[in-house]
XYZ file of C-alpha atoms in Angstrom:
444
model
C -24.362 190.756 61.692
C -21.123 190.234 63.578
C -20.552 186.892 61.846
C -21.135 188.467 58.407
C -18.631 191.242 59.123
C -16.157 188.661 60.374
C -16.540 186.626 57.182
C -16.100 189.652 54.912
C -12.876 190.622 56.657
C -11.423 187.122 57.081
C -9.249 184.985 54.771
C -12.169 182.523 54.660
C -14.120 184.690 52.193
C -12.200 183.766 48.985
C -12.354 180.112 50.008
C -16.118 180.249 50.587
C -16.648 181.961 47.215
C -14.487 179.378 45.442
C -16.430 176.515 47.054
C -19.670 178.216 45.990
C -18.516 178.485 42.365
C -17.195 174.961 41.876
C -20.196 173.410 43.648
C -22.599 175.295 41.365
C -20.556 174.109 38.388
C -20.574 170.497 39.537
C -24.307 170.103 39.958
C -25.107 172.476 37.089
C -23.276 170.357 34.504
C -25.290 167.315 35.550
C -28.539 169.216 35.008
C -27.318 170.658 31.691
C -26.652 167.149 30.378
C -30.210 166.262 31.395
C -31.573 169.235 29.424
C -29.521 168.299 26.337
C -30.087 164.558 26.655
C -32.513 164.295 23.705
C -30.182 166.201 21.380
C -27.205 164.149 22.508
C -29.174 160.941 21.960
C -29.968 161.955 18.384
C -26.418 163.069 17.603
C -24.388 160.368 19.364
C -27.048 157.624 19.810
C -26.530 157.416 23.539
C -28.509 155.227 25.928
C -29.411 155.894 29.580
C -26.564 153.570 30.533
C -24.087 155.688 28.530
C -25.312 158.861 30.227
C -25.201 157.137 33.617
C -21.591 156.045 33.048
C -20.517 159.508 31.855
C -22.133 161.314 34.777
C -20.936 158.596 37.134
C -17.355 159.201 35.993
C -17.790 162.960 36.429
C -18.858 162.431 40.030
C -16.376 159.636 40.703
C -13.324 161.615 39.629
C -14.557 164.643 41.561
C -14.171 162.479 44.680
C -11.420 159.908 44.138
C -8.913 162.618 43.203
C -9.347 164.146 46.670
C -6.693 161.899 48.323
C -4.169 162.847 45.631
C -5.141 166.500 45.942
C -4.720 166.436 49.722
C -1.337 164.681 49.453
C -0.105 167.278 46.949
C -1.595 170.111 49.002
C 0.743 169.229 51.857
C 3.666 170.417 49.691
C 3.743 174.183 50.208
C 5.685 174.877 47.025
C 3.024 173.478 44.678
C -0.147 174.627 46.418
C -0.685 177.640 44.207
C -0.186 175.759 40.872
C -2.361 172.936 42.211
C -5.303 175.230 42.976
C -5.017 177.073 39.643
C -4.833 173.852 37.614
C -7.848 172.508 39.482
C -9.771 175.664 38.587
C -8.824 175.386 34.878
C -9.757 171.726 34.282
C -13.580 172.019 34.688
C -13.828 174.665 31.963
C -11.481 172.687 29.694
C -13.447 169.452 30.184
C -16.840 171.003 29.396
C -15.458 172.788 26.325
C -13.938 169.530 25.082
C -17.253 167.714 25.644
C -18.924 170.127 23.214
C -16.661 168.773 20.452
C -17.044 165.062 21.292
C -18.040 162.677 18.503
C -18.647 159.538 20.570
C -19.979 158.473 23.941
C -16.490 157.502 25.061
C -15.176 160.983 24.354
C -18.028 162.545 26.336
C -17.174 160.291 29.276
C -13.476 161.219 29.081
C -14.217 164.956 28.893
C -16.569 164.830 31.865
C -13.907 162.863 33.736
C -11.465 165.740 33.147
C -14.072 168.101 34.586
C -14.442 165.837 37.616
C -10.683 165.706 38.191
C -10.514 169.502 38.298
C -13.441 169.713 40.711
C -11.853 167.068 42.945
C -8.508 168.876 43.134
C -10.193 172.193 43.850
C -12.478 170.616 46.451
C -9.576 169.089 48.379
C -7.627 172.346 48.354
C -10.586 174.488 49.426
C -11.785 172.207 52.228
C -8.288 171.847 53.700
C -7.711 175.610 53.494
C -11.052 176.357 55.145
C -10.291 173.793 57.859
C -7.206 175.828 58.764
C -8.585 179.371 58.596
C -12.287 179.165 59.521
C -11.918 178.415 63.241
C -15.152 178.145 65.232
C -17.351 179.201 62.298
C -16.281 176.308 60.078
C -19.757 174.735 59.930
C -21.418 177.979 58.872
C -18.786 178.938 56.288
C -18.752 175.417 54.881
C -22.534 175.356 54.419
C -22.552 178.826 52.846
C -19.994 177.724 50.286
C -21.855 174.572 49.353
C -25.115 176.472 48.925
C -23.795 176.967 45.395
C -25.283 173.587 44.512
C -28.741 175.138 44.665
C -27.827 177.992 42.343
C -26.205 175.614 39.880
C -29.321 173.450 39.781
C -31.419 176.267 38.345
C -29.152 178.862 36.685
C -27.146 176.596 34.375
C -30.201 174.625 33.134
C -31.981 177.902 32.361
C -28.946 179.106 30.446
C -28.638 175.773 28.651
C -32.262 175.909 27.497
C -31.882 179.470 26.201
C -28.729 178.515 24.274
C -30.121 175.322 22.747
C -32.234 176.987 20.034
C -29.590 179.333 18.563
C -26.469 177.207 19.152
C -27.526 173.590 19.710
C -26.174 171.393 22.478
C -22.578 171.722 21.292
C -22.606 175.508 21.199
C -24.444 175.610 24.509
C -21.806 173.474 26.230
C -19.038 175.599 24.708
C -20.545 178.824 26.071
C -21.141 177.242 29.476
C -17.554 175.995 29.507
C -16.343 179.557 28.913
C -18.504 180.839 31.778
C -17.160 178.180 34.131
C -13.700 179.701 33.706
C -14.712 182.446 36.150
C -13.538 180.079 38.910
C -9.910 180.704 37.874
C -9.489 184.311 39.121
C -11.279 183.388 42.338
C -8.880 180.467 42.920
C -5.927 182.784 42.287
C -7.149 185.038 45.111
C -7.138 182.262 47.716
C -4.488 182.359 50.443
C -3.432 178.735 50.554
C -0.267 179.109 52.656
C -0.256 178.477 56.390
C 1.294 181.024 58.734
C 3.957 180.046 61.224
C 1.618 180.144 64.222
C -0.779 177.617 62.694
C 2.080 175.248 61.921
C 3.479 175.536 65.441
C 0.057 174.908 66.995
C -0.380 171.830 64.846
C 3.036 170.487 65.858
C 2.289 171.098 69.571
C -1.060 169.326 69.209
C 0.559 166.345 67.518
C 3.250 166.052 70.171
C 0.610 166.294 72.914
C -1.688 163.777 71.226
C 1.081 161.171 71.083
C 1.011 160.950 74.928
C 3.135 158.885 77.278
C 1.821 155.588 75.955
C 3.519 156.180 72.611
C 6.817 157.026 74.294
C 6.623 153.879 76.429
C 5.894 151.682 73.423
C 8.759 153.210 71.466
C 11.085 152.694 74.462
C 10.119 149.033 74.660
C 10.707 148.574 70.949
C 14.141 150.216 71.260
C 14.952 147.735 74.057
C 13.948 144.897 71.736
C 16.310 146.278 69.100
C 19.193 146.478 71.584
C 18.514 142.945 72.858
C 18.452 141.530 69.354
C 21.675 143.361 68.510
C 23.345 142.029 71.706
C 22.481 138.481 70.670
C 24.445 138.996 67.484
C 21.506 138.395 65.182
C 21.205 140.079 61.799
C 18.675 142.787 62.435
C 17.955 145.731 60.187
C 17.066 148.572 62.508
C 16.036 150.887 59.687
C 13.463 148.397 58.403
C 12.162 147.856 61.903
C 11.906 151.621 62.356
C 9.774 152.008 59.242
C 7.530 149.127 60.282
C 7.308 150.572 63.792
C 6.220 153.977 62.488
C 3.558 152.425 60.261
C 2.255 150.214 63.058
C 2.233 153.061 65.581
C 0.548 155.354 63.077
C -2.225 152.847 62.517
C -2.668 152.133 66.241
C -2.992 155.850 66.947
C -5.385 156.504 64.068
C -9.143 156.780 64.437
C -9.577 153.708 62.249
C -8.080 151.593 65.060
C -8.876 153.500 68.265
C -12.500 154.141 67.247
C -13.770 151.143 65.207
C -17.269 152.630 64.858
C -15.640 155.512 63.004
C -15.301 153.199 59.984
C -19.113 153.097 59.677
C -18.863 156.699 58.459
C -17.490 155.437 55.151
C -20.466 153.137 54.659
C -22.751 156.105 55.299
C -20.901 158.162 52.697
C -20.875 155.330 50.146
C -24.645 154.801 50.250
C -25.391 158.525 50.422
C -23.423 159.290 47.283
C -25.094 156.445 45.424
C -28.358 158.259 46.136
C -26.829 161.653 45.336
C -25.622 160.610 41.883
C -28.704 158.544 41.017
C -31.143 161.291 41.969
C -29.319 164.241 40.431
C -28.332 162.398 37.234
C -31.805 161.151 36.362
C -34.169 163.706 37.920
C -34.596 165.746 34.720
C -34.924 162.703 32.386
C -37.348 161.171 34.915
C -39.547 164.269 34.793
C -39.417 164.623 30.999
C -40.249 160.913 30.506
C -43.447 161.465 32.484
C -44.596 163.950 29.852
C -43.798 167.164 31.691
C -42.888 170.085 29.424
C -39.412 171.581 29.454
C -40.767 174.822 30.928
C -42.462 173.027 33.822
C -39.341 170.917 34.281
C -37.285 174.072 34.756
C -39.831 175.300 37.301
C -39.490 172.007 39.140
C -35.684 172.226 39.146
C -36.036 175.777 40.465
C -38.092 174.486 43.398
C -35.481 171.795 43.993
C -32.743 174.427 43.858
C -34.503 176.512 46.495
C -34.761 173.480 48.754
C -31.113 172.605 48.152
C -29.866 176.104 48.936
C -32.103 176.573 51.957
C -31.111 173.235 53.477
C -27.371 173.845 53.137
C -27.561 177.222 54.842
C -29.936 176.130 57.625
C -27.857 173.009 58.312
C -24.811 175.180 58.916
C -26.758 177.336 61.366
C -28.315 174.379 63.216
C -25.088 172.399 63.610
C -23.123 175.511 64.526
C -25.089 176.098 67.737
C -28.023 173.811 68.524
C -28.012 170.247 67.181
C -25.422 167.567 66.508
C -24.599 166.745 62.913
C -25.672 163.096 63.363
C -29.166 164.063 64.568
C -29.650 166.424 61.629
C -28.480 163.657 59.283
C -31.054 161.213 60.667
C -33.944 163.661 60.216
C -32.987 164.538 56.633
C -32.586 160.857 55.696
C -36.073 160.070 56.989
C -37.559 162.940 54.989
C -35.978 161.701 51.769
C -37.252 158.143 52.206
C -40.810 159.474 52.496
C -40.372 161.871 49.556
C -38.944 159.198 47.237
C -41.752 156.728 48.005
C -44.393 159.373 47.346
C -42.700 160.358 44.074
C -42.629 156.772 42.833
C -46.279 155.986 43.513
C -47.919 159.363 42.782
C -47.061 160.546 39.258
C -48.548 164.010 39.561
C -46.700 167.204 38.624
C -47.660 169.131 41.763
C -46.762 166.175 43.952
C -43.422 165.943 42.151
C -42.909 169.657 42.776
C -43.079 169.057 46.519
C -41.189 165.755 46.616
C -38.357 167.102 44.467
C -37.980 170.081 46.770
C -37.935 167.840 49.856
C -35.462 165.394 48.275
C -33.208 168.277 47.225
C -33.336 169.621 50.792
C -32.413 166.222 52.207
C -29.633 165.428 49.735
C -28.242 168.953 49.814
C -28.291 169.141 53.595
C -26.524 165.821 53.971
C -23.884 166.946 51.495
C -22.835 169.420 54.190
C -23.656 167.355 57.275
C -21.730 164.305 56.026
C -18.442 166.184 56.113
C -19.346 167.691 59.488
C -20.014 164.210 60.893
C -16.498 163.183 59.853
C -14.947 166.380 61.219
C -16.748 165.954 64.560
C -15.807 162.288 64.886
C -12.213 162.431 63.633
C -9.278 163.714 65.633
C -8.345 167.272 64.575
C -4.883 166.275 63.351
C -6.289 163.347 61.349
C -9.140 165.137 59.585
C -7.282 165.396 56.280
C -6.636 161.644 56.190
C -10.246 160.847 57.088
C -11.533 163.349 54.517
C -9.357 161.834 51.787
C -10.443 158.272 52.600
C -14.112 159.330 52.711
C -13.905 160.997 49.295
C -12.271 157.926 47.790
C -15.104 155.718 49.056
C -17.703 158.299 48.032
C -16.364 158.403 44.475
C -16.959 154.679 44.130
C -20.477 155.181 45.462
C -21.041 157.949 42.911
C -20.052 155.727 40.003
C -22.112 152.779 41.225
C -25.156 155.006 41.759
C -24.971 156.474 38.260
C -24.245 153.130 36.618
C -27.020 151.186 38.392
C -29.479 154.004 37.743
C -28.764 153.878 34.014
C -28.854 150.073 33.846
C -32.227 149.886 35.596
C -33.677 152.607 33.360
C -32.445 150.682 30.299
C -33.726 147.327 31.504
C -37.211 148.493 32.472
C -37.427 151.279 29.844
C -38.433 153.657 32.634
C -36.619 156.027 34.969
C -39.241 155.157 37.573
C -37.299 151.929 38.174
C -34.250 154.007 39.072
C -36.252 155.993 41.585
C -37.568 152.770 43.132
C -33.961 151.748 43.800
C -33.176 154.913 45.751
C -35.465 154.332 48.814
C -33.911 150.889 49.289
C -30.431 152.403 49.398
C -31.725 155.104 51.738
C -32.876 152.370 54.121
C -29.330 151.015 54.336
C -28.015 154.554 54.828
C -30.471 155.099 57.691
C -29.358 151.906 59.475
C -25.688 152.901 59.227
C -26.213 156.419 60.572
C -28.240 154.982 63.474
C -25.225 152.825 64.364
C -23.182 156.013 64.662
C -25.938 157.637 66.710
C -26.055 154.737 69.171
C -22.263 154.656 69.533
C -21.086 158.239 70.184
C -17.403 159.086 70.240
C -15.795 158.348 73.576
C -14.426 161.320 75.462
C -10.662 161.460 75.811
C -11.006 162.492 79.454
C -13.114 159.462 80.304
C -10.408 157.208 78.996
C-alpha cells in the first residue's frame, strides 16, 4: 500500500502511464495487422514476407531510433518537443497506413509509427531512470504491462470495426484512438532538478578515480616532452584522441568484457519477440481456428504477458536477480514452443501461447534490468542506446526470416520451428552472463 501511495504522489506516475500506453500501442498494432491480414492480402496482394518486412520495420525503427532519441534527450531545451513529437508519430503512421495503396507504403507508414515509439521509449526510460529511485524495477514493469492489454483490447476493437468499416476504416479509427498518448506525454516532467544534476556530476568525478588523473598527468608530460624536442605536435588533436581513448577505457565495454554478451542476448531475444508476436495470429488462423477462438487465445496470451511483467518487477525488486529470472523464463519458452510445434491442438495452443507470452513479456522487462544491473550508473544511457540499436536489427531479422520461412514452406509452423533454435542460442548467452557475474568495485 505504501508503494502505491508513493507512486501516485511521485513524478514517476505520468512516466509509467506513458510507458503503459505506448507499449500497448506497439504490440496492439502487430496483432491488428494479424487480424486484418486476409483483407490486406486481398486488397494489396501481400505475401507473408511482405507482412514480415513491414512488421519487422515497425519493430526495428522502434529500437534503432533509441540512440538518436537519447542523444537528443540530453539537450534540455528540446526535451519537451521531442517527447510530444514522439507521441504524435504513432497515431500519424497508423492513420497513413489506412490509406496505403501498396505494400511499400504500408511498410513506410509502420516505420513512421516505429520511429515515434522509439523516441517516446528513449525519453520515458531515461526519465524514469532519473526519478524512480529504488522502485525502478517495479515502476518499469508496471509500465510495460501495457503490452498485455494491447494484445487483447486492440484486436477485439479491430474485429468489431472490420464489418462496418473494413480494414482501412478500422486502422483509421485505431489511429485516432492512439492519439490519447499525446496529452499523457505533455504531462511528463522531463527536466532534471539541480540536485540530480549535481549528484550525477559528483558521481562522475568520483568514478574517474586517481588512475584517470595519473594517466592524464603522464599524457601531459608526453605533450611537454614532445614540445621541448621542437617537434610539430598538435595538442588539441591529441587531447581529443586522449578523451576518446580514456572514455573507452573507462567504459563497461572495455572494463567488463562479458558485458558485451548482453547485446547478443538482446539480439536473439528480439528475433524471437518479433517472430512470435508477428506470426502468432496468422499461425493460429492457418491451423483452422476461428476468429472468435483466436481472440480468446490472444486474451489468454495477454493475461500471461501482463501477469509476467508485473510479477517480474516484484521478484527482481526484492528476492531474485534479473539474470536468474531470465534463465527460468527462457527455459519455459523453449518447452512451450516445442509443444506448440508438435501438438496442433487448440487447448494445447491455449496453454503454450500463454506460457510463451509470459516468457517473452517477462524478458522484455528483465532484459533492461539485466543491463541496468550490469552497467555503471553513469553509463546506463549509453548501454541502453547501444542495446536498442542491436535489438532493432534483431527485430527486423526475426520478422524477415519468419516471413521467408512461412513463404518457402507454405506454413507458419516452419516459423515456429525456427524460434526454439534461436532460444537455444539465447539460453547459452545468458548462462555465460550467469557464470561470470559483475566484479565488485571494492574487490578490485
